[in-house]
Amino acid sequence: MLDWVQSLGRVGLARLAAFGRAGQLLVQALVARPDPVMMFPLLVKQLYFVGVLSLIIIVVSGGFIGMVLGLQGYTILVDYGSEQAVGQMVALSLVRELAPVVTALLFAGRAGSALTAEIGLMKATEQLASLEMIGVDPLRRVIAPRFWAGFISMPILTMIFSVVGIWGGAIVAVEWLGIFDGSFWANMQQAVDFRDDVLNGVIKSIVFGFVVTWIAVFEGYDCTPTSLGISQATTRTVVFSSLAVLGLDFILTALMFGEL
Amino acid sequence: MRMRTMEIGVGFLMLAGFLALVVLALNISGLSLADQGSGYKIYARFENIGGLTPRAKVAMSGVQIGEVTAIRLDPQMLMAEVEMKIRDEVNYLSTDSSAQILTSGLLGEQYIGITSGAEDEMLGEGDRIRDTQSALVLEDLIGKFLFNKVSE
């Protein structure tokens, strides 16, 4: 019994310590000594790897999700004779919820895991240690540009996801199912509010970008420098960031739309 | 060279993101930059506003000419007072215009329909529409119908 309590305590302490190290990493890499001149070319490179290369999966899944929403919305709404409202349904569900959340989940799988594996391998092959030996701070050189790249590209990817999704929904609803063009867009424009819906969605995506990249970078930096350690860290990145995104999404939704 | 392709790629990502924001703002949320702030306010009292909300449209013959900006309860008259903003270019509403609360479609949202009168004087900032007709409340209607049936 006491052993069990002890092991529980050990797990708790380890988690707490990891959380503290993650906070330390964040502060050291970002707040303490920013150096924009050195970081810019590195940031461009990371933006390319994290943002541009994620574009394809974002665009494809956004299009398909929008099309499915259009189709499902139509089959439900046509029973009530209000199939013009499908535009508003597609736009609201994408802009408020699906675009930030699904983008964050895909981003964690596509870019987060790659970040973790890359930094973990750097650690395992002692590149981080040798950087330190030649007097370059690995936090500033390796961690900070990757973190900022994730933080910047997430809202951009989310907005692209929304637009492509709504376009996909419009294709299905207007071109295929024959909903009148004008009422589709007019209903949507009347229902979607720029500040309440679009900006809140973007705020969500900024929060998710912060959390997902933070987890990815930290797990890589903090992993056990073995092949097993790297694979565990990569798995943890995907699992933790997905859970964090879904949990935070509920909290943010409750704050933004729940009239608390 | 490698750096150049990367920078071009990132540039396109930034452009796509900016474009997406513009599309979201203008095309999807219907945010218009022009007609914010311009317009004059008129007021109307209604017995019952039904499901009318702020930002609902104010229309004349079905064409939008403004929007509802505020709804409050008048404590003296015990009626709902609706404040609406009419676009500046619509300056031909006569003082004896009437306002009705209408529903777009069977289950659609409610809006205010204005019918112009015959008076030569026009409504201006802060004026009040006196002739109003309340929202159609389905329960009242059913109640009246049943009452008529019973009394027959």
XYZ file of C-alpha atoms in Angstrom:
412
model
C 0.000 0.000 0.000
C 2.720 2.421 0.992
C 4.725 1.420 -2.065
C 1.801 2.290 -4.227
C 1.457 5.702 -2.607
C 5.184 6.219 -3.043
C 5.071 5.373 -6.738
C 2.120 7.728 -7.138
C 4.110 10.450 -5.450
C 7.102 9.781 -7.665
C 5.008 10.042 -10.821
C 3.455 13.252 -9.575
C 6.808 14.795 -8.722
C 8.268 13.766 -12.079
C 5.339 15.363 -13.909
C 5.643 18.520 -11.883
C 9.380 18.682 -12.512
C 8.834 18.175 -16.240
C 6.289 20.968 -16.227
C 8.754 23.216 -14.456
C 11.486 22.371 -16.974
C 9.073 23.118 -19.804
C 8.367 26.536 -18.323
C 12.071 27.160 -17.859
C 12.736 26.204 -21.474
C 10.062 28.570 -22.681
C 11.327 31.506 -20.650
C 14.980 30.901 -21.519
C 14.355 30.413 -25.204
C 11.945 33.272 -25.765
C 11.737 35.864 -23.071
C 15.178 36.198 -21.622
C 17.434 37.020 -24.548
C 15.731 37.588 -27.867
C 17.988 38.118 -30.854
C 15.913 38.887 -33.952
C 18.826 39.540 -36.317
C 20.389 36.127 -35.917
C 17.044 34.392 -35.749
C 15.477 35.662 -38.967
C 17.106 33.309 -41.536
C 16.651 30.398 -39.143
C 13.032 31.377 -38.688
C 12.427 31.453 -42.441
C 13.857 27.973 -42.746
C 11.670 26.651 -39.949
C 8.593 28.421 -41.305
C 9.210 26.581 -44.531
C 9.468 23.189 -42.839
C 6.692 23.720 -40.324
C 4.291 25.910 -42.270
C 4.715 25.531 -46.006
C 5.163 21.784 -45.977
C 2.029 21.369 -43.807
C 0.013 23.289 -46.359
C -0.903 20.297 -48.493
C -2.411 18.214 -45.708
C -4.258 21.277 -44.386
C -5.725 22.191 -47.767
C -6.761 18.639 -48.639
C -8.360 17.852 -45.291
C -9.999 21.284 -45.136
C -11.584 20.745 -48.511
C -12.896 17.318 -47.658
C -14.208 18.333 -44.248
C -16.056 21.245 -45.803
C -17.545 18.998 -48.456
C -18.694 16.434 -45.887
C -20.222 19.192 -43.765
C -22.079 20.522 -46.783
C -23.419 17.093 -47.624
C -24.417 16.172 -44.068
C -25.907 19.565 -43.383
C -27.967 19.364 -46.526
C -29.412 15.920 -45.759
C -30.482 17.083 -42.290
C -31.715 20.551 -43.181
C -33.664 19.486 -46.246
C -36.121 17.705 -43.926
C -37.019 21.077 -42.421
C -37.117 22.825 -45.758
C -34.339 25.162 -44.736
C -31.498 23.867 -46.864
C -30.353 27.438 -47.588
C -29.037 27.487 -44.035
C -26.365 24.976 -44.999
C -23.952 27.815 -45.780
C -24.322 29.246 -42.345
C -23.937 25.818 -40.763
C -20.775 25.003 -42.697
C -19.212 28.407 -42.084
C -20.011 28.601 -38.387
C -18.887 25.089 -37.541
C -15.669 25.521 -39.517
C -14.733 28.981 -38.343
C -15.590 28.445 -34.696
C -14.556 24.875 -34.028
C -13.364 22.569 -36.743
C -10.732 24.727 -38.380
C -8.759 25.542 -35.217
C -9.101 22.080 -33.691
C -8.514 19.915 -36.749
C -5.650 22.119 -37.908
C -4.045 21.820 -34.487
C -4.458 18.032 -34.473
C -3.034 17.678 -37.986
C -0.294 20.115 -37.118
C 0.662 18.074 -34.061
C 0.855 14.959 -36.205
C 2.570 16.526 -39.177
C 4.882 19.174 -37.728
C 4.935 18.583 -33.965
C 6.182 15.023 -34.203
C 8.845 16.072 -36.728
C 10.052 18.839 -34.422
C 10.302 16.453 -31.487
C 12.151 13.804 -33.478
C 14.555 16.341 -34.956
C 15.463 17.970 -31.653
C 15.575 14.588 -29.919
C 18.003 13.242 -32.489
C 20.112 16.371 -32.160
C 20.276 15.679 -28.480
C 21.036 11.969 -28.930
C 23.868 12.666 -31.377
C 25.167 15.352 -29.012
C 24.746 18.170 -31.492
C 23.112 20.301 -28.836
C 26.019 19.659 -26.481
C 28.594 20.524 -29.144
C 26.740 23.740 -29.975
C 27.107 24.650 -26.361
C 30.808 23.773 -26.496
C 31.452 26.257 -29.313
C 29.627 28.914 -27.369
C 26.275 28.933 -29.179
C 23.207 28.750 -27.015
C 21.135 25.839 -28.409
C 18.005 27.351 -26.904
C 18.363 30.449 -29.014
C 19.725 28.763 -32.098
C 17.593 25.605 -32.221
C 14.567 25.978 -29.979
C 13.484 29.604 -30.421
C 13.146 29.669 -34.248
C 11.232 26.397 -34.218
C 8.917 27.642 -31.538
C 8.186 30.924 -33.305
C 7.694 29.132 -36.615
C 4.956 26.945 -35.114
C 3.404 29.882 -33.314
C 3.244 31.972 -36.495
C 2.162 29.321 -38.965
C -0.733 27.878 -36.937
C -3.141 30.835 -37.285
C -2.256 31.157 -40.974
C -2.912 27.467 -41.571
C -6.177 27.695 -39.627
C -7.464 30.561 -41.745
C -6.510 28.729 -44.922
C -8.303 25.642 -43.577
C -11.484 27.661 -42.962
C -11.496 29.257 -46.371
C -10.797 26.029 -48.233
C -13.402 24.203 -46.146
C -16.092 26.773 -46.841
C -15.188 26.680 -50.499
C -15.521 22.874 -50.446
C -18.890 23.174 -48.728
C -20.000 25.705 -51.327
C -18.991 23.407 -54.156
C -21.055 20.538 -52.776
C -24.046 22.633 -51.746
C -24.258 25.032 -54.681
C -22.819 23.171 -57.639
C -23.876 19.669 -56.803
C -26.987 19.839 -54.625
C -28.305 22.943 -56.322
C -28.859 25.342 -53.454
C -29.329 28.869 -54.732
C -25.996 30.667 -54.801
C -27.245 33.962 -53.404
C -29.074 32.582 -50.390
C -26.123 30.315 -49.549
C -23.696 33.229 -49.241
C -26.195 35.758 -47.872
C -27.250 33.422 -45.057
C -23.608 32.799 -44.257
C -22.698 36.473 -44.193
C -25.619 37.303 -41.992
C -24.834 34.548 -39.510
C -21.052 34.875 -39.256
C -19.806 37.821 -37.270
C -16.242 38.941 -37.859
C -15.313 39.594 -34.256
C -17.381 36.970 -32.471
C -16.740 34.087 -34.839
C -13.731 34.687 -37.071
C -11.483 36.443 -34.568
C -12.393 34.050 -31.771
C -11.430 31.168 -34.053
C -8.107 32.838 -34.779
C -7.503 33.421 -31.073
C -8.153 29.732 -30.484
C -5.642 28.801 -33.168
C -3.018 31.111 -31.652
C -3.456 29.401 -28.283
C -3.281 25.957 -29.913
C -0.189 26.927 -31.895
C 1.522 28.037 -28.724
C 0.621 24.879 -26.820
C 1.356 22.363 -29.580
C 4.755 23.810 -30.489
C 5.697 24.212 -26.862
C 4.926 20.574 -26.146
C 6.726 19.409 -29.300
C 9.857 21.432 -28.640
C 9.974 20.551 -24.980
C 9.488 16.814 -25.501
C 12.338 16.820 -27.998
C 14.633 18.830 -25.782
C 13.804 16.828 -22.695
C 13.811 13.313 -24.166
C 16.039 10.450 -23.098
C 18.804 10.536 -25.740
C 18.298 7.005 -27.045
C 16.332 5.682 -29.998
C 13.670 4.383 -27.615
C 13.581 7.728 -25.835
C 13.075 9.606 -29.095
C 10.237 7.355 -30.188
C 8.557 7.727 -26.798
C 8.986 11.483 -26.913
C 7.439 11.649 -30.393
C 4.459 9.606 -29.244
C 4.085 11.791 -26.163
C 4.109 14.909 -28.329
C 1.215 13.713 -30.436
C -0.802 12.352 -27.520
C -0.244 15.277 -25.163
C -0.804 17.966 -27.743
C -3.982 16.320 -29.017
C -5.344 16.046 -25.489
C -4.278 19.579 -24.647
C -5.902 20.943 -27.793
C -9.208 19.177 -27.175
C -9.296 20.118 -23.507
C -8.328 23.731 -24.134
C -10.879 23.929 -26.922
C -13.654 23.159 -24.478
C -12.403 25.781 -22.044
C -11.970 28.427 -24.747
C -15.389 27.656 -26.224
C -16.976 27.952 -22.813
C -15.279 31.314 -22.290
C -16.061 32.683 -25.748
C -19.499 31.347 -26.568
C -20.791 29.912 -23.276
C -21.952 33.273 -21.862
C -20.236 32.613 -18.568
C 19.408 28.873 -53.997
C 17.891 26.540 -51.442
C 17.300 29.517 -49.156
C 15.619 31.319 -52.030
C 13.036 28.585 -52.650
C 12.334 28.474 -48.931
C 11.838 32.205 -48.762
C 9.548 32.090 -51.766
C 7.564 29.288 -50.134
C 7.238 31.200 -46.880
C 6.253 34.309 -48.793
C 3.460 32.391 -50.481
C 2.317 31.006 -47.124
C 2.136 34.525 -45.694
C 0.253 35.768 -48.750
C -2.170 32.845 -48.587
C -2.755 33.518 -44.906
C -3.404 37.204 -45.483
C -5.702 36.413 -48.374
C -7.571 33.901 -46.219
C -8.107 36.552 -43.551
C -9.442 38.994 -46.136
C -11.792 36.365 -47.558
C -12.966 35.432 -44.063
C -13.592 39.070 -43.241
C -15.267 40.303 -46.400
C -16.756 37.291 -48.081
C -17.717 35.010 -45.224
C -18.531 37.272 -42.300
C -19.799 40.022 -44.596
C -17.831 42.716 -42.799
C -18.230 45.916 -44.743
C -15.783 48.710 -44.158
C -17.878 51.477 -45.658
C -21.267 51.687 -44.001
C -20.133 51.564 -40.385
C -21.046 54.724 -38.500
C -22.893 56.505 -41.278
C -26.605 56.595 -40.763
C -29.250 58.197 -38.630
C -31.124 56.732 -35.702
C -34.857 56.369 -35.445
C -36.928 54.784 -32.718
C -40.090 52.730 -32.555
C -42.127 51.237 -29.710
C -43.591 47.773 -30.068
C -46.055 45.859 -27.903
C -44.097 42.676 -28.488
C -40.887 42.241 -30.374
C -40.994 38.437 -30.495
C -37.535 37.143 -31.337
C -36.044 40.373 -32.681
C -32.376 40.814 -31.819
C -29.847 43.623 -32.216
C -28.184 43.571 -35.665
C -31.401 42.295 -37.233
C -32.070 43.958 -40.545
C -34.412 46.839 -41.185
C -35.940 46.523 -44.615
C -38.257 48.376 -46.919
C -40.061 46.210 -49.466
C -37.602 43.492 -48.474
C -34.516 45.578 -49.311
C -32.216 46.203 -46.382
C -31.937 49.882 -45.472
C -30.436 49.633 -41.984
C -30.137 47.522 -38.862
C -31.430 47.288 -35.309
C -28.826 48.740 -32.956
C -30.450 48.382 -29.531
C -33.549 47.025 -27.847
C -34.667 48.092 -24.384
C -37.803 48.156 -22.281
C -39.433 51.544 -21.852
C -40.301 51.636 -18.112
C -43.084 54.237 -18.480
C -44.962 52.795 -21.416
C -44.039 49.189 -20.566
C -43.290 48.568 -24.207
C -40.178 47.491 -26.045
C -38.266 50.376 -27.547
C -36.215 49.512 -30.605
C -33.428 51.777 -31.787
C -32.448 51.318 -35.400
C -29.909 52.912 -37.646
C -30.986 53.775 -41.166
C -28.441 54.453 -43.895
C -27.913 58.097 -44.778
C -28.885 57.712 -48.407
C -32.339 56.480 -47.371
C -33.693 59.939 -46.453
C -37.161 59.573 -47.911
C -39.036 57.903 -45.043
C -42.057 60.070 -44.299
C -42.996 60.858 -40.693
C -46.131 58.727 -40.906
C -44.219 55.579 -41.923
C -45.202 52.382 -40.210
C -42.946 49.642 -38.832
C -43.815 45.970 -38.629
C -41.918 43.032 -37.220
C -41.815 40.372 -39.911
C -40.335 36.918 -40.222
C -38.273 35.823 -43.185
C -39.584 32.441 -44.155
C -41.491 30.149 -41.830
C -38.689 29.590 -39.330
C -36.334 32.370 -40.364
C -35.169 35.253 -38.275
C -37.230 38.319 -37.580
C -36.643 41.741 -39.048
C -38.343 45.119 -39.183
C -40.225 46.048 -42.298
C -40.929 49.734 -42.875
C -43.695 50.993 -45.092
C -43.560 54.622 -46.071
C -46.557 56.925 -45.650
C -47.837 59.925 -47.541
C -46.599 62.827 -45.361
C -44.265 65.411 -46.946
C -42.011 65.681 -43.902
C -39.263 63.094 -43.618
C -37.921 61.190 -40.626
C -34.589 62.419 -39.300
C -32.138 61.678 -36.498
C -33.907 60.757 -33.251
C -37.432 60.685 -34.678
C -39.973 58.088 -33.729
C -42.173 55.865 -35.847
C -45.616 55.924 -34.202
C -47.489 53.392 -36.260
C -46.117 49.998 -35.293
C -47.293 46.445 -35.524
C -45.972 43.776 -33.188
C -44.391 40.484 -34.013
C -46.628 37.620 -34.871
C -46.509 35.272 -31.908
C -47.539 31.816 -32.948
C -48.967 30.894 -29.524
C -51.273 33.953 -29.511
C -52.445 33.102 -32.978
C -53.217 29.494 -32.077
C -54.917 30.672 -28.896
C -57.188 33.065 -30.845
C -57.967 30.412 -33.386
C -58.974 27.895 -30.708
C -61.041 30.511 -28.897
C -62.916 31.277 -32.097
C -63.535 27.595 -32.715
C -64.932 27.129 -29.234
C -67.250 30.119 -29.448
C -68.677 29.033 -32.776
